[in-house]
Amino acid sequence: MSGISRLLNYQDEISEFIGKASSWMCLAMIGVLLYEIAARYLFLSPTSWAHESTTMLYGTFCMFAGIYTHKHHGHVRSEVVYHLFDKRGRAILDVITGCVVLIMFGVFFVAACEFAYDSWQSGELSSKSTWAPPIYPFKTMLPIGVGLIWLQGLVHLIRDIQVALNYRPDK
């Protein structure tokens, strides 16, 4: 196996791990919501932190699940035209769209880094509840997630270029 193939497979493994690990956030969200329901309706003592906690967990979950979904080509695509082409033609279309996606996510990554940096600099706290947790750790998940999606997009782009050029590095 070539060095580039090992790097591409390593990124695939990272995306797979992130996706499977983030699925456990669903159980954490369920646990927090069940606690809130019990506290609110059984003990008449609602929490001030449950809603915000689940919102932060859900945002992180969605970002990291997107990495896993991208790895498995699970995002929506218009396949009406796509399936008119052979494997090489589809790879060429994927190279074009892959370049657009990498540029778009590159810009998004820079903006997300600035967003998280500003939050850390100000020690930003949530204003949505009396709990007022720090939200800069949550906002840090955005550039991490975008960066990992960008890397997975780069993996797809490299593989699509190999298919478009009929290049087989392992043979």
PDB file of C-alpha atoms in Angstrom:
ATOM      1  CA  MET A   1       0.000   0.000   0.000  1.00  0.00           C
ATOM      2  CA  SER A   2       1.376   3.405  -0.964  1.00  0.00           C
ATOM      3  CA  GLY A   3       1.970   6.199   1.521  1.00  0.00           C
ATOM      4  CA  ILE A   4      -0.900   8.276   0.146  1.00  0.00           C
ATOM      5  CA  SER A   5      -3.280   5.317   0.430  1.00  0.00           C
ATOM      6  CA  ARG A   6      -2.282   4.847   4.057  1.00  0.00           C
ATOM      7  CA  LEU A   7      -2.954   8.535   4.773  1.00  0.00           C
ATOM      8  CA  LEU A   8      -6.333   8.371   3.045  1.00  0.00           C
ATOM      9  CA  ASN A   9      -7.270   5.226   4.959  1.00  0.00           C
ATOM     10  CA  TYR A  10      -6.100   6.826   8.204  1.00  0.00           C
ATOM     11  CA  GLN A  11      -8.450   9.779   7.636  1.00  0.00           C
ATOM     12  CA  ASP A  12     -11.252   7.304   6.880  1.00  0.00           C
ATOM     13  CA  GLU A  13     -10.560   5.597  10.209  1.00  0.00           C
ATOM     14  CA  ILE A  14     -10.673   8.947  12.035  1.00  0.00           C
ATOM     15  CA  SER A  15     -14.014   9.799  10.405  1.00  0.00           C
ATOM     16  CA  GLU A  16     -15.384   6.357  11.258  1.00  0.00           C
ATOM     17  CA  PHE A  17     -14.259   6.661  14.875  1.00  0.00           C
ATOM     18  CA  ILE A  18     -15.663  10.198  15.248  1.00  0.00           C
ATOM     19  CA  GLY A  19     -18.996   9.082  13.815  1.00  0.00           C
ATOM     20  CA  LYS A  20     -19.326   6.065  16.060  1.00  0.00           C
ATOM     21  CA  ALA A  21     -18.126   7.942  19.153  1.00  0.00           C
ATOM     22  CA  SER A  22     -20.511  10.827  18.519  1.00  0.00           C
ATOM     23  CA  SER A  23     -23.441   8.414  18.320  1.00  0.00           C
ATOM     24  CA  TRP A  24     -23.084   8.025  22.086  1.00  0.00           C
ATOM     25  CA  MET A  25     -24.088  11.662  22.421  1.00  0.00           C
ATOM     26  CA  CYS A  26     -27.619  10.542  21.564  1.00  0.00           C
ATOM     27  CA  LEU A  27     -27.693   8.478  24.745  1.00  0.00           C
ATOM     28  CA  ALA A  28     -26.404  11.436  26.742  1.00  0.00           C
ATOM     29  CA  MET A  29     -29.128  13.647  25.249  1.00  0.00           C
ATOM     30  CA  ILE A  30     -31.789  11.054  26.051  1.00  0.00           C
ATOM     31  CA  GLY A  31     -30.483  10.766  29.612  1.00  0.00           C
ATOM     32  CA  VAL A  32     -30.540  14.526  30.159  1.00  0.00           C
ATOM     33  CA  LEU A  33     -34.035  14.846  28.674  1.00  0.00           C
ATOM     34  CA  LEU A  34     -35.387  11.943  30.733  1.00  0.00           C
ATOM     35  CA  TYR A  35     -33.955  13.562  33.841  1.00  0.00           C
ATOM     36  CA  GLU A  36     -35.598  16.868  32.898  1.00  0.00           C
ATOM     37  CA  ILE A  37     -38.958  15.189  32.276  1.00  0.00           C
ATOM     38  CA  ALA A  38     -38.817  13.392  35.616  1.00  0.00           C
ATOM     39  CA  ALA A  39     -37.723  16.533  37.456  1.00  0.00           C
ATOM     40  CA  ARG A  40     -40.398  18.657  35.796  1.00  0.00           C
ATOM     41  CA  TYR A  41     -43.428  16.379  35.896  1.00  0.00           C
ATOM     42  CA  LEU A  42     -42.785  13.999  38.769  1.00  0.00           C
ATOM     43  CA  PHE A  43     -41.039  16.327  41.225  1.00  0.00           C
ATOM     44  CA  LEU A  44     -42.336  19.692  39.928  1.00  0.00           C
ATOM     45  CA  SER A  45     -38.777  21.010  39.906  1.00  0.00           C
ATOM     46  CA  PRO A  46     -37.583  21.723  36.341  1.00  0.00           C
ATOM     47  CA  THR A  47     -33.877  22.161  35.713  1.00  0.00           C
ATOM     48  CA  SER A  48     -32.258  25.318  34.407  1.00  0.00           C
ATOM     49  CA  TRP A  49     -29.584  23.430  32.501  1.00  0.00           C
ATOM     50  CA  ALA A  50     -31.190  20.512  30.615  1.00  0.00           C
ATOM     51  CA  HIS A  51     -32.454  22.337  27.545  1.00  0.00           C
ATOM     52  CA  GLU A  52     -29.190  24.153  26.948  1.00  0.00           C
ATOM     53  CA  SER A  53     -27.125  21.017  27.577  1.00  0.00           C
ATOM     54  CA  THR A  54     -29.084  19.023  25.024  1.00  0.00           C
ATOM     55  CA  THR A  55     -28.828  21.884  22.514  1.00  0.00           C
ATOM     56  CA  MET A  56     -25.045  21.900  22.853  1.00  0.00           C
ATOM     57  CA  LEU A  57     -24.835  18.113  22.635  1.00  0.00           C
ATOM     58  CA  TYR A  58     -27.125  18.068  19.609  1.00  0.00           C
ATOM     59  CA  GLY A  59     -25.104  20.714  17.776  1.00  0.00           C
ATOM     60  CA  THR A  60     -21.896  18.791  18.372  1.00  0.00           C
ATOM     61  CA  PHE A  61     -23.581  15.519  17.412  1.00  0.00           C
ATOM     62  CA  CYS A  62     -24.852  16.948  14.104  1.00  0.00           C
ATOM     63  CA  MET A  63     -21.447  18.352  13.191  1.00  0.00           C
ATOM     64  CA  PHE A  64     -19.617  15.106  13.951  1.00  0.00           C
ATOM     65  CA  ALA A  65     -22.292  12.907  12.396  1.00  0.00           C
ATOM     66  CA  GLY A  66     -21.774  14.939   9.216  1.00  0.00           C
ATOM     67  CA  ILE A  67     -18.170  13.745   9.101  1.00  0.00           C
ATOM     68  CA  TYR A  68     -19.282  10.115   9.276  1.00  0.00           C
ATOM     69  CA  THR A  69     -22.038  10.715   6.725  1.00  0.00           C
ATOM     70  CA  HIS A  70     -19.581  12.370   4.326  1.00  0.00           C
ATOM     71  CA  LYS A  71     -17.208   9.429   4.649  1.00  0.00           C
ATOM     72  CA  HIS A  72     -19.995   7.058   3.619  1.00  0.00           C
ATOM     73  CA  HIS A  73     -21.247   9.302   0.763  1.00  0.00           C
ATOM     74  CA  GLY A  74     -24.536   9.708   2.609  1.00  0.00           C
ATOM     75  CA  HIS A  75     -25.226  13.357   1.845  1.00  0.00           C
ATOM     76  CA  VAL A  76     -27.886  14.287  -0.672  1.00  0.00           C
ATOM     77  CA  ARG A  77     -26.899  14.544  -4.304  1.00  0.00           C
ATOM     78  CA  SER A  78     -28.881  14.979  -7.483  1.00  0.00           C
ATOM     79  CA  GLU A  79     -28.542  11.596  -9.101  1.00  0.00           C
ATOM     80  CA  VAL A  80     -30.768  12.214 -12.128  1.00  0.00           C
ATOM     81  CA  VAL A  81     -27.806  13.383 -14.195  1.00  0.00           C
ATOM     82  CA  TYR A  82     -25.103  11.675 -12.143  1.00  0.00           C
ATOM     83  CA  HIS A  83     -26.087   8.135 -13.134  1.00  0.00           C
ATOM     84  CA  LEU A  84     -26.020   8.968 -16.841  1.00  0.00           C
ATOM     85  CA  PHE A  85     -22.209   8.810 -16.644  1.00  0.00           C
ATOM     86  CA  ASP A  86     -19.877   5.854 -16.263  1.00  0.00           C
ATOM     87  CA  LYS A  87     -17.596   5.502 -13.220  1.00  0.00           C
ATOM     88  CA  ARG A  88     -14.917   7.771 -14.682  1.00  0.00           C
ATOM     89  CA  GLY A  89     -17.459  10.419 -15.719  1.00  0.00           C
ATOM     90  CA  ARG A  90     -18.968  10.408 -12.231  1.00  0.00           C
ATOM     91  CA  ALA A  91     -15.485  10.789 -10.773  1.00  0.00           C
ATOM     92  CA  ILE A  92     -14.895  13.849 -12.992  1.00  0.00           C
ATOM     93  CA  LEU A  93     -18.187  15.373 -11.776  1.00  0.00           C
ATOM     94  CA  ASP A  94     -17.139  14.571  -8.203  1.00  0.00           C
ATOM     95  CA  VAL A  95     -13.777  16.300  -8.752  1.00  0.00           C
ATOM     96  CA  ILE A  96     -15.578  19.463  -9.879  1.00  0.00           C
ATOM     97  CA  THR A  97     -18.035  19.449  -6.990  1.00  0.00           C
ATOM     98  CA  GLY A  98     -15.296  18.341  -4.582  1.00  0.00           C
ATOM     99  CA  CYS A  99     -13.215  21.405  -5.431  1.00  0.00           C
ATOM    100  CA  VAL A 100     -16.215  23.665  -4.811  1.00  0.00           C
ATOM    101  CA  VAL A 101     -16.920  21.919  -1.500  1.00  0.00           C
ATOM    102  CA  LEU A 102     -13.296  22.237  -0.359  1.00  0.00           C
ATOM    103  CA  ILE A 103     -13.252  25.951  -1.154  1.00  0.00           C
ATOM    104  CA  MET A 104     -16.577  26.482   0.583  1.00  0.00           C
ATOM    105  CA  PHE A 105     -15.561  24.525   3.687  1.00  0.00           C
ATOM    106  CA  GLY A 106     -12.159  26.237   3.693  1.00  0.00           C
ATOM    107  CA  VAL A 107     -13.878  29.618   3.954  1.00  0.00           C
ATOM    108  CA  PHE A 108     -16.270  28.200   6.547  1.00  0.00           C
ATOM    109  CA  PHE A 109     -13.312  26.830   8.536  1.00  0.00           C
ATOM    110  CA  VAL A 110     -11.621  30.234   8.703  1.00  0.00           C
ATOM    111  CA  ALA A 111     -14.881  31.868   9.810  1.00  0.00           C
ATOM    112  CA  ALA A 112     -15.484  29.111  12.396  1.00  0.00           C
ATOM    113  CA  CYS A 113     -11.968  29.559  13.813  1.00  0.00           C
ATOM    114  CA  GLU A 114     -12.552  33.297  14.185  1.00  0.00           C
ATOM    115  CA  PHE A 115     -15.955  32.590  15.767  1.00  0.00           C
ATOM    116  CA  ALA A 116     -14.437  30.205  18.320  1.00  0.00           C
ATOM    117  CA  TYR A 117     -11.427  32.443  18.962  1.00  0.00           C
ATOM    118  CA  ASP A 118     -13.629  35.453  19.694  1.00  0.00           C
ATOM    119  CA  SER A 119     -15.698  33.331  22.064  1.00  0.00           C
ATOM    120  CA  TRP A 120     -12.584  32.179  23.947  1.00  0.00           C
ATOM    121  CA  GLN A 121     -11.194  35.715  24.077  1.00  0.00           C
ATOM    122  CA  SER A 122     -14.355  37.103  25.637  1.00  0.00           C
ATOM    123  CA  GLY A 123     -14.982  34.104  27.912  1.00  0.00           C
ATOM    124  CA  GLU A 124     -18.445  33.969  26.380  1.00  0.00           C
ATOM    125  CA  LEU A 125     -21.275  32.695  28.548  1.00  0.00           C
ATOM    126  CA  SER A 126     -24.703  31.713  27.370  1.00  0.00           C
ATOM    127  CA  SER A 127     -27.446  34.241  27.834  1.00  0.00           C
ATOM    128  CA  LYS A 128     -30.244  31.752  27.149  1.00  0.00           C
ATOM    129  CA  SER A 129     -30.814  30.669  30.747  1.00  0.00           C
ATOM    130  CA  THR A 130     -30.043  31.471  34.353  1.00  0.00           C
ATOM    131  CA  TRP A 131     -27.501  28.653  34.271  1.00  0.00           C
ATOM    132  CA  ALA A 132     -25.217  30.690  31.930  1.00  0.00           C
ATOM    133  CA  PRO A 133     -22.642  28.008  31.048  1.00  0.00           C
ATOM    134  CA  PRO A 134     -19.481  28.873  29.144  1.00  0.00           C
ATOM    135  CA  ILE A 135     -20.118  28.226  25.471  1.00  0.00           C
ATOM    136  CA  TYR A 136     -16.619  28.674  24.073  1.00  0.00           C
ATOM    137  CA  PRO A 137     -15.866  24.918  24.386  1.00  0.00           C
ATOM    138  CA  PHE A 138     -19.032  24.202  22.405  1.00  0.00           C
ATOM    139  CA  LYS A 139     -18.127  26.801  19.775  1.00  0.00           C
ATOM    140  CA  THR A 140     -14.714  25.132  19.449  1.00  0.00           C
ATOM    141  CA  MET A 141     -16.434  22.013  18.134  1.00  0.00           C
ATOM    142  CA  LEU A 142     -17.442  23.943  15.015  1.00  0.00           C
ATOM    143  CA  PRO A 143     -13.954  24.488  13.546  1.00  0.00           C
ATOM    144  CA  ILE A 144     -12.919  20.984  14.630  1.00  0.00           C
ATOM    145  CA  GLY A 145     -15.918  19.478  12.858  1.00  0.00           C
ATOM    146  CA  VAL A 146     -15.534  21.659   9.765  1.00  0.00           C
ATOM    147  CA  GLY A 147     -11.819  20.847   9.602  1.00  0.00           C
ATOM    148  CA  LEU A 148     -12.494  17.111   9.778  1.00  0.00           C
ATOM    149  CA  ILE A 149     -15.202  17.343   7.116  1.00  0.00           C
ATOM    150  CA  TRP A 150     -12.740  19.304   4.958  1.00  0.00           C
ATOM    151  CA  LEU A 151     -10.124  16.562   5.402  1.00  0.00           C
ATOM    152  CA  GLN A 152     -12.666  13.878   4.495  1.00  0.00           C
ATOM    153  CA  GLY A 153     -13.607  15.931   1.436  1.00  0.00           C
ATOM    154  CA  LEU A 154      -9.935  16.060   0.476  1.00  0.00           C
ATOM    155  CA  VAL A 155      -9.779  12.257   0.780  1.00  0.00           C
ATOM    156  CA  HIS A 156     -12.760  11.930  -1.567  1.00  0.00           C
ATOM    157  CA  LEU A 157     -11.237  14.440  -3.997  1.00  0.00           C
ATOM    158  CA  ILE A 158      -7.917  12.584  -4.162  1.00  0.00           C
ATOM    159  CA  ARG A 159      -9.683   9.263  -4.730  1.00  0.00           C
ATOM    160  CA  ASP A 160     -11.921  10.814  -7.388  1.00  0.00           C
ATOM    161  CA  ILE A 161      -8.886  12.266  -9.183  1.00  0.00           C
ATOM    162  CA  GLN A 162      -7.294   8.811  -9.121  1.00  0.00           C
ATOM    163  CA  VAL A 163     -10.432   7.291 -10.684  1.00  0.00           C
ATOM    164  CA  ALA A 164     -10.732  10.107 -13.250  1.00  0.00           C
ATOM    165  CA  LEU A 165      -7.108   9.588 -14.298  1.00  0.00           C
ATOM    166  CA  ASN A 166      -7.364   5.777 -14.159  1.00  0.00           C
ATOM    167  CA  TYR A 167      -4.581   5.795 -11.562  1.00  0.00           C
ATOM    168  CA  ARG A 168      -4.321   2.773  -9.283  1.00  0.00           C
ATOM    169  CA  PRO A 169      -1.672   3.420  -6.608  1.00  0.00           C
ATOM    170  CA  ASP A 170      -1.867  -0.075  -5.105  1.00  0.00           C
ATOM    171  CA  LYS A 171      -1.185  -1.920  -8.360  1.00  0.00           C
TER     172      LYS A 171
END
